[in-house]
Short mmCIF file of C-alpha atoms and ligand atoms in Angstrom, two decimals:
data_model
loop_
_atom_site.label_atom_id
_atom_site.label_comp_id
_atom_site.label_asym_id
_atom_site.label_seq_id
_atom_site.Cartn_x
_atom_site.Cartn_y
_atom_site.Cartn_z
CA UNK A 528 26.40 19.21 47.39
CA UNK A 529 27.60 20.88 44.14
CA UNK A 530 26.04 20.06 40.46
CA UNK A 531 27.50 20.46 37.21
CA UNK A 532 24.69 18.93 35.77
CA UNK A 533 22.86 21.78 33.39
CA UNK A 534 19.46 22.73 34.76
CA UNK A 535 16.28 21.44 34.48
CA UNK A 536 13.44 23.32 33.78
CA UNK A 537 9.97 21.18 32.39
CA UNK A 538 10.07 17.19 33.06
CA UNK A 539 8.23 15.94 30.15
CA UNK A 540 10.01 12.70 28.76
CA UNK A 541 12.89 10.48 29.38
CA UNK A 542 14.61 10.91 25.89
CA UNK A 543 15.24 15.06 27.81
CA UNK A 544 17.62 13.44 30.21
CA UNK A 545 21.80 12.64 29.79
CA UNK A 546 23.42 10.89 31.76
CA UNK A 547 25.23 12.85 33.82
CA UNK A 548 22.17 14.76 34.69
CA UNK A 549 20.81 11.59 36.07
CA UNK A 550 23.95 10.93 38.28
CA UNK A 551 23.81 14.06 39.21
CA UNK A 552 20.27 13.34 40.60
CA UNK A 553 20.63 10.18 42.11
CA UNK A 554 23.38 11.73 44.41
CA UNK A 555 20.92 14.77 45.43
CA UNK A 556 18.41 12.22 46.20
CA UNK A 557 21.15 10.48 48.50
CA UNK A 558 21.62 13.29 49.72
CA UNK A 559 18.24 14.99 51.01
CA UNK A 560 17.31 11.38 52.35
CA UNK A 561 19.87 11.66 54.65
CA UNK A 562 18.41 14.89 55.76
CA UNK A 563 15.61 13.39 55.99
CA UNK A 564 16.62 10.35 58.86
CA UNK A 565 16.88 13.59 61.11
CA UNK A 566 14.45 16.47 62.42
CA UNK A 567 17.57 18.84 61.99
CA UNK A 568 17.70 18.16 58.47
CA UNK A 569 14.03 17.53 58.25
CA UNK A 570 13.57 21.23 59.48
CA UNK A 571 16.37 22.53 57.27
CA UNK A 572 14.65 20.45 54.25
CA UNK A 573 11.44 22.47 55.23
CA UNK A 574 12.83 25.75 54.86
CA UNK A 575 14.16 25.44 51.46
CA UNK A 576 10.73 25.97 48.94
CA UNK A 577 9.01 27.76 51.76
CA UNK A 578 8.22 30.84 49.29
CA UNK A 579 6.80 28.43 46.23
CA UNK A 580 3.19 27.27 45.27
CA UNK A 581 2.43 24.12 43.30
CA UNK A 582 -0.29 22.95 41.16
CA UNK A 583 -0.98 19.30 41.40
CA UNK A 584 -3.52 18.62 38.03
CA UNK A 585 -3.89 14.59 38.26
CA UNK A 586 -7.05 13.99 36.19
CA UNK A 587 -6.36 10.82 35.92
CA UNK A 588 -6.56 7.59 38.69
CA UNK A 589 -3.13 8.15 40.76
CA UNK A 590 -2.44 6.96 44.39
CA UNK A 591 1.58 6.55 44.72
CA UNK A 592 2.42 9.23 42.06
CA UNK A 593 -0.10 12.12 43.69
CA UNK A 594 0.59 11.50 47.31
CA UNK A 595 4.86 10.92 46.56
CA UNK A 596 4.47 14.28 44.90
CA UNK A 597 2.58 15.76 47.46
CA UNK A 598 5.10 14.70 50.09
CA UNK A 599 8.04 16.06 48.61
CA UNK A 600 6.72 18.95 48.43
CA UNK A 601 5.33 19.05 51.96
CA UNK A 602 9.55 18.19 52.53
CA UNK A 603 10.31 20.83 50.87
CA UNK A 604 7.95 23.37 52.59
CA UNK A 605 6.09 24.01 48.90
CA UNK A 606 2.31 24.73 49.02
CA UNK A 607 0.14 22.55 47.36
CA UNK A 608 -3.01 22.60 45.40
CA UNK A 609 -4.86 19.95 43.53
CA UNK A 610 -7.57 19.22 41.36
CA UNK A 611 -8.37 15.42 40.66
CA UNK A 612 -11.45 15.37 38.93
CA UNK A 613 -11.94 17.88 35.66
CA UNK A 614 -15.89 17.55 36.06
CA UNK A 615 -15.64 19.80 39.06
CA UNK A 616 -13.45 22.78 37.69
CA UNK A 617 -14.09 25.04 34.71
CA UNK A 618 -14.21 22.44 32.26
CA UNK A 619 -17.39 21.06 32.92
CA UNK A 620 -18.20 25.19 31.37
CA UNK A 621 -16.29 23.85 28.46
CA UNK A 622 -13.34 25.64 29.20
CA UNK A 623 -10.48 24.16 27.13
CA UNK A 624 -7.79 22.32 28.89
CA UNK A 625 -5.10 24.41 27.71
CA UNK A 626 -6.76 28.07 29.32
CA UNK A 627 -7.50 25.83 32.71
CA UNK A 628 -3.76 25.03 33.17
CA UNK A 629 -2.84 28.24 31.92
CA UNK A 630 -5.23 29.70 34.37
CA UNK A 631 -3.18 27.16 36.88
CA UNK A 632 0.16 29.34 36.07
CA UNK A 633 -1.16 32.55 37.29
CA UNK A 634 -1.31 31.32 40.61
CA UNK A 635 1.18 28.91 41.02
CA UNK A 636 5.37 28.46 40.49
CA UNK A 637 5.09 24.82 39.12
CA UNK A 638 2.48 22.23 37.62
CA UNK A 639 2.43 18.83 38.63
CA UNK A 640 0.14 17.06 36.17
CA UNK A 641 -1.44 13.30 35.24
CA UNK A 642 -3.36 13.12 32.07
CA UNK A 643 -5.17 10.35 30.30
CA UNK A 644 -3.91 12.30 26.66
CA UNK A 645 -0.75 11.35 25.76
CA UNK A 646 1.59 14.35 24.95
CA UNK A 647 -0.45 16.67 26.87
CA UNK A 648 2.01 17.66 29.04
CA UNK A 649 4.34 18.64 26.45
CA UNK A 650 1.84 20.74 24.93
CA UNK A 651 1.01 22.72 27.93
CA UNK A 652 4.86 23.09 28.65
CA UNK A 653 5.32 24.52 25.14
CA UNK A 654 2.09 26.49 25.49
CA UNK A 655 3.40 27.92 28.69
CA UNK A 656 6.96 29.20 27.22
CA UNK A 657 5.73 31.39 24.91
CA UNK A 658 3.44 33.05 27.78
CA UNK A 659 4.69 35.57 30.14
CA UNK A 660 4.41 32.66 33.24
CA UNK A 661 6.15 29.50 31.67
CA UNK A 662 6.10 27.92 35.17
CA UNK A 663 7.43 24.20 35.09
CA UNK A 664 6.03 21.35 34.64
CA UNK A 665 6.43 17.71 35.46
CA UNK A 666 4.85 15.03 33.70
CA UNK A 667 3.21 12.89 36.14
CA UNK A 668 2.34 10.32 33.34
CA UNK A 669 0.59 10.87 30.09
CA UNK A 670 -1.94 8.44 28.83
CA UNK A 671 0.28 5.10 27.96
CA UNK A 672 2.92 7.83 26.87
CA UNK A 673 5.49 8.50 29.67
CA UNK A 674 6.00 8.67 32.87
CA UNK A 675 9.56 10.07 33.17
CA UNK A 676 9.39 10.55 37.28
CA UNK A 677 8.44 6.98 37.65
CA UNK A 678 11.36 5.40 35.26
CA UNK A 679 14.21 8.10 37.62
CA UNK A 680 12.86 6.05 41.06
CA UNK A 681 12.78 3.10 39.12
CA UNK A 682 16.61 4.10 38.33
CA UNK A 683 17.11 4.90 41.58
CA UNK A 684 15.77 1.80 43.19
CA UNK A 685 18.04 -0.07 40.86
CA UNK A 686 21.38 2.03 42.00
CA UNK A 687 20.43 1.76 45.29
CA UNK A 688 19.88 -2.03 45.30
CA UNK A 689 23.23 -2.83 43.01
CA UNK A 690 25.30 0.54 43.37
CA UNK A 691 25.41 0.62 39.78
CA UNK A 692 23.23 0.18 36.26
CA UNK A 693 26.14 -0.53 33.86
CA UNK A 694 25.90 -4.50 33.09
CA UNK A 695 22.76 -5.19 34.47
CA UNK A 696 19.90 -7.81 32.90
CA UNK A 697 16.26 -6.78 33.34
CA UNK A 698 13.30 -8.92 32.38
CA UNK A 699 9.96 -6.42 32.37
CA UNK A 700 7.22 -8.61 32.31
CA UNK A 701 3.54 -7.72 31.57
CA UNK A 702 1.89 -4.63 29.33
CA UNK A 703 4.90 -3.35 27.57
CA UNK A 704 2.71 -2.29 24.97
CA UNK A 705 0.85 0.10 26.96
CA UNK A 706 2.98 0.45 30.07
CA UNK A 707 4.22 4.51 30.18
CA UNK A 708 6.57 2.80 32.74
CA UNK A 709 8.21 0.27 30.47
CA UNK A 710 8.92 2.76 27.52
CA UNK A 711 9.77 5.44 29.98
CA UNK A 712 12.42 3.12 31.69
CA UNK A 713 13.91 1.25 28.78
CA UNK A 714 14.38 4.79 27.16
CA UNK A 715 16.29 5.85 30.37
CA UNK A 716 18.43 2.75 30.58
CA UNK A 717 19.38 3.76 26.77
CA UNK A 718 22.09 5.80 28.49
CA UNK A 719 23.92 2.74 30.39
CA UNK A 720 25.95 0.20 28.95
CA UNK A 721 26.33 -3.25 28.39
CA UNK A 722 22.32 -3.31 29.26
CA UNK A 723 20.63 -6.40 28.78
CA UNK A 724 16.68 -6.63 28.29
CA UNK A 725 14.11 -9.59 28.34
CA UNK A 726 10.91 -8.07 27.55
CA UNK A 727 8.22 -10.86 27.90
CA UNK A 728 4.58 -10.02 26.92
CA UNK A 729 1.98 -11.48 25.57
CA UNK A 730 2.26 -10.94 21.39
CA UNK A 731 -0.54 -8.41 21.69
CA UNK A 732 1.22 -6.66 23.98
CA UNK A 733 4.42 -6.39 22.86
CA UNK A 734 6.48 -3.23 22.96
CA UNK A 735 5.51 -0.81 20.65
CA UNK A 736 7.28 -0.40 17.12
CA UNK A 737 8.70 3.07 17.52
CA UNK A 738 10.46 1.89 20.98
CA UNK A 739 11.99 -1.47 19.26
CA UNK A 740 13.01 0.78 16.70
CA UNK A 741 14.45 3.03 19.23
CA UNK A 742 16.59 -0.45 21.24
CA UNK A 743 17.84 -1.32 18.24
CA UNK A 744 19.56 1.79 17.67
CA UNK A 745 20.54 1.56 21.37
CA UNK A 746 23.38 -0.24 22.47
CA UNK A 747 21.18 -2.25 24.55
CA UNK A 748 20.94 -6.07 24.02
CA UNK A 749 17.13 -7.00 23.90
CA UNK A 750 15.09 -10.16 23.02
CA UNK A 751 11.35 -10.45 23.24
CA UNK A 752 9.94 -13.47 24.42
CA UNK A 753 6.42 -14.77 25.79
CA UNK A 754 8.19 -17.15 28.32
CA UNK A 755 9.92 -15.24 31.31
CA UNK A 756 10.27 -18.25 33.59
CA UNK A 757 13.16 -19.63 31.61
CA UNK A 758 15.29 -16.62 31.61
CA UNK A 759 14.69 -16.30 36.17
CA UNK A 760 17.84 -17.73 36.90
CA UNK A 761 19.81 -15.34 34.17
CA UNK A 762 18.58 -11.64 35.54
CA UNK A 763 19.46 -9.41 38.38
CA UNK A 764 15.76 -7.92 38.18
CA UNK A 765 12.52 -9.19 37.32
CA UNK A 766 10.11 -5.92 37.12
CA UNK A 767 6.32 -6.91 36.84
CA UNK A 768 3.45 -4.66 35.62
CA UNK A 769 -0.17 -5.14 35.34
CA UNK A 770 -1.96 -4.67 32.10
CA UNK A 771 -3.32 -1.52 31.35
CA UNK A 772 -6.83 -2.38 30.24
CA UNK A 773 -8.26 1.12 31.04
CA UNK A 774 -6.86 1.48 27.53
CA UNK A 775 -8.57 -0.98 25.86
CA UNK A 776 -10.14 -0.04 22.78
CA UNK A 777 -13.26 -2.11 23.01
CA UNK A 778 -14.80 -2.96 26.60
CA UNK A 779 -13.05 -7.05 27.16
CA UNK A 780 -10.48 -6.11 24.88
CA UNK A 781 -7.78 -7.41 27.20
CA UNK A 782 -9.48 -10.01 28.60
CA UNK A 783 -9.89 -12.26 25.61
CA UNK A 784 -6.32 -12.46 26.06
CA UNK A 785 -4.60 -15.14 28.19
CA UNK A 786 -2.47 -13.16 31.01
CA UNK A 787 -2.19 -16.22 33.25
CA UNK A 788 1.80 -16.84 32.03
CA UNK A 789 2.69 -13.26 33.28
CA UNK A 790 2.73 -13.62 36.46
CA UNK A 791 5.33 -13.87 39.24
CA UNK A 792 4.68 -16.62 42.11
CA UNK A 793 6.32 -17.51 45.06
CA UNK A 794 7.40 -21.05 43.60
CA UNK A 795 9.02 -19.02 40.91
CA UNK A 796 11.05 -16.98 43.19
CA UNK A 797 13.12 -20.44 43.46
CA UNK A 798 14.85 -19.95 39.78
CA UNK A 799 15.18 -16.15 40.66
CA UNK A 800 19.11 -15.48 41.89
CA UNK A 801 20.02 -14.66 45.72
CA UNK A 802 20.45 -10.97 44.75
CA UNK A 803 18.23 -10.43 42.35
CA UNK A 804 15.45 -7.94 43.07
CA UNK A 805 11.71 -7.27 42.30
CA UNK A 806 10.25 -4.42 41.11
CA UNK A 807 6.68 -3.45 39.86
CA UNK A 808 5.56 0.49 39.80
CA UNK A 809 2.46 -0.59 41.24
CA UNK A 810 -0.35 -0.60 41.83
CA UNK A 811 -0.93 -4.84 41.49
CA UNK A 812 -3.40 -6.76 40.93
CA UNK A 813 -2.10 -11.56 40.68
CA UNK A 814 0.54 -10.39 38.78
CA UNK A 815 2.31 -10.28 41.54
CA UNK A 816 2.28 -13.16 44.53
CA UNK A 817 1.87 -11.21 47.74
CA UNK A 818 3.68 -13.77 49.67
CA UNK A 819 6.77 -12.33 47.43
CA UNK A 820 6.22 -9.71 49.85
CA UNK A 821 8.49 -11.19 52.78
CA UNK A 822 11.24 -11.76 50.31
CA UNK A 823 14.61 -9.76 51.11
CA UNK A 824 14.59 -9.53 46.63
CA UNK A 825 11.09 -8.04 46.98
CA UNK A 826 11.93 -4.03 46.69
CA UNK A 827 9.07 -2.67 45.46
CA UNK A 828 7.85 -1.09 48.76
CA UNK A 829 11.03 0.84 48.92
CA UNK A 830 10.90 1.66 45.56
CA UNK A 831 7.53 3.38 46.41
CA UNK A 832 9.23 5.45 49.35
CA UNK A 833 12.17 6.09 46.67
CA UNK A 834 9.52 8.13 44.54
CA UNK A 835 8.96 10.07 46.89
CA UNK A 836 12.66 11.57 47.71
CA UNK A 837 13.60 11.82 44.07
CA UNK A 838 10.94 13.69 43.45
CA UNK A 839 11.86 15.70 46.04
CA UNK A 840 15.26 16.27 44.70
CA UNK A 841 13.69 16.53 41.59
CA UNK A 842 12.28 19.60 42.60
CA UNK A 843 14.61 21.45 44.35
CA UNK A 844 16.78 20.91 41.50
CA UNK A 845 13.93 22.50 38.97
CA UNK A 846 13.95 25.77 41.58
CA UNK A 847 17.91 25.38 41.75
CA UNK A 848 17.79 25.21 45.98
CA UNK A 849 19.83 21.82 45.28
CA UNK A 850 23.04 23.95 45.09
CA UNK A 851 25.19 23.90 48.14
CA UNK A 852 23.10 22.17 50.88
CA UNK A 853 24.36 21.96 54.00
CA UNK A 854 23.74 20.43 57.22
CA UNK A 855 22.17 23.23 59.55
CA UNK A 856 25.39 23.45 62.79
CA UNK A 857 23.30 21.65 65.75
C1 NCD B 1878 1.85 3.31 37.04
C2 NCD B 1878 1.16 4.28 36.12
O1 NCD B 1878 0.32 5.07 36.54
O2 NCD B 1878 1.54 4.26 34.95
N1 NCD B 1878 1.58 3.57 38.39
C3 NCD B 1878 2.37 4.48 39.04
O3 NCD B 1878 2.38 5.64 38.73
N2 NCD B 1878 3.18 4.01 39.99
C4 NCD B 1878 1.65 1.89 36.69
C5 NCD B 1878 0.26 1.38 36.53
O4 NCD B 1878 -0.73 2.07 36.75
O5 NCD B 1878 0.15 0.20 36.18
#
């Protein structure tokens, strides 16, 4: 496998990626799955990050994100530590969060980190550069920010399910207001053409003004709407999300407002086209029918798995052992 693509050092944002870079990435990840499928290649994958350390900082809830990350770098053959819960480590002594992470990259060759403070991670990447350790890091989702890894499997799930993302009509349903997902996947399908985007919310949760500001400078075709069900039969995906009301400013913030019309059911999946597919970055709460489940459209289980290869590729690309990998001879 070669790579033109140029290399990648900190994951902070989608607006960092081109798109070759991101073609370039959804091959690798093609790639080191099918090493994957067999111990050969398993074993072979294991060998490759053998002599690296990583810091996994998720201070904020994470199930998917923590344990995909944690997996590709057990696939890799990277060491892993963690901290999950800032009361317990040096900040409780009222160390500052930039010295704990900084502490974090005198022991370790990469940082992995989930923040509720949006634009932390950029910070700490730019804090890092001008020390003599600027390990990388990877933005495992900043407050209602980003959440660049999650938008690339979200990519990838698409490519996988339509072999393409030119021409394709998406209708993201739910928080777009607050969703890191939603702003860090519309930014990424920036780069595509002929995209077309529904983006149903309630009003109160529509997208945010500096990413409307951003599609209409795009050559993406997007209309905002608080009915989804009429536009079903038009898309080729339908990608839920749940509202973020951890964010909420005032405690029942979000539920004064009426969330009942964003929600997917399995009598709906009737207007929804043969090859359409679901998504949702999960987790769900009714947003979601879980009899959509045992749909052939629903793909948001492999979509899960997904997160964890690309973030393996991810990786190996960051430490540049993506170059030239071969089968081991059986
Ligand atoms: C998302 C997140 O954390 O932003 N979850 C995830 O990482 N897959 C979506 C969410 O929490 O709603």
């Amino acid at each position: 496998m070669t790579d033109s693509s140029p290399p990648l050092h900190h994951v902070i944002e989608s607006a960092q990626f081109q798109r070759e870079g991101l073609e370039s990435l959804i091959q690798l990840t093609d790639g080191i799955r099918r090493f994957g499928k067999t111990q050969e290649g398993l074993l072979y994958l294991k060998r490759l990050l053998r002599h690296k350390r990583v810091m996994l900082y998720f201070t904020q809830p994470s199930t998917r994100t923590f344990l995909s990350f944690q997996s590709a770098c057990d696939i890799l053959g990277a060491s892993t530590c963690e901290i999950r819960d800032s009361s317990i480590s040096s900040e409780r002594k009222g160390e500052s969060i930039e010295d704990s992470l900084r502490t974090f990259s005198s022991y370790v060759d990469m940082i992995i980190m989930r923040s509720p403070v949006a634009g932390l991670c950029m910070k700490i990447a730019n804090l890092l550069d001008g020390t003599p350790r600027p390990v990388p890091v990877i933005n495992a989702g900043s407050g209602p920010d980003e959440h660049p890894t999650q938008a690339l499997l979200d990519l990838y799930t698409l490519h996988q399910s339509f072999g393409k993302i030119d021409g394709l009509a998406l209708c993201l349903v739910g928080d777009l207001n607050r969703g890191r997902t939603i702003r860090s996947l519309t930014r990424l399908l920036m780069l595509f053409d002929n995209i077309k985007l529904i983006l149903s919310s309630p009003t109160e949760f529509a997208i945010a003004d500096d990413l409307r500001q951003q599609l209409a400078s795009s050559s993406v075709e997007f209309v905002e709407t608080t009915d989804f069900e009429e536009v079903l039969p038009y898309v080729d995906v339908v990608y839920m999300t749940r509202i973020q009301d951890e964010y909420d400013q005032e405690e029942g913030d979000s539920s004064t407002i009426d969330i009942s019309p964003y929600r997917l059911s399995l009598e709906q999946m009737a207007k929804v086209p043969a090859n359409a597919v679901i998504l949702h970055p999960m987790p769900r709460r009714d947003e979601l029918d879980w009899r959509i489940d045992s749909d052939p459209r629903a793909r948001y289980w492999r979509q899960e798995r997904n997160g964890m290869w690309i973030r393996a590729a991810l990786i190996a690309k960051i430490f540049g052992v993506h170059q030239n990998l071969v089968l081991p001879e059986l």
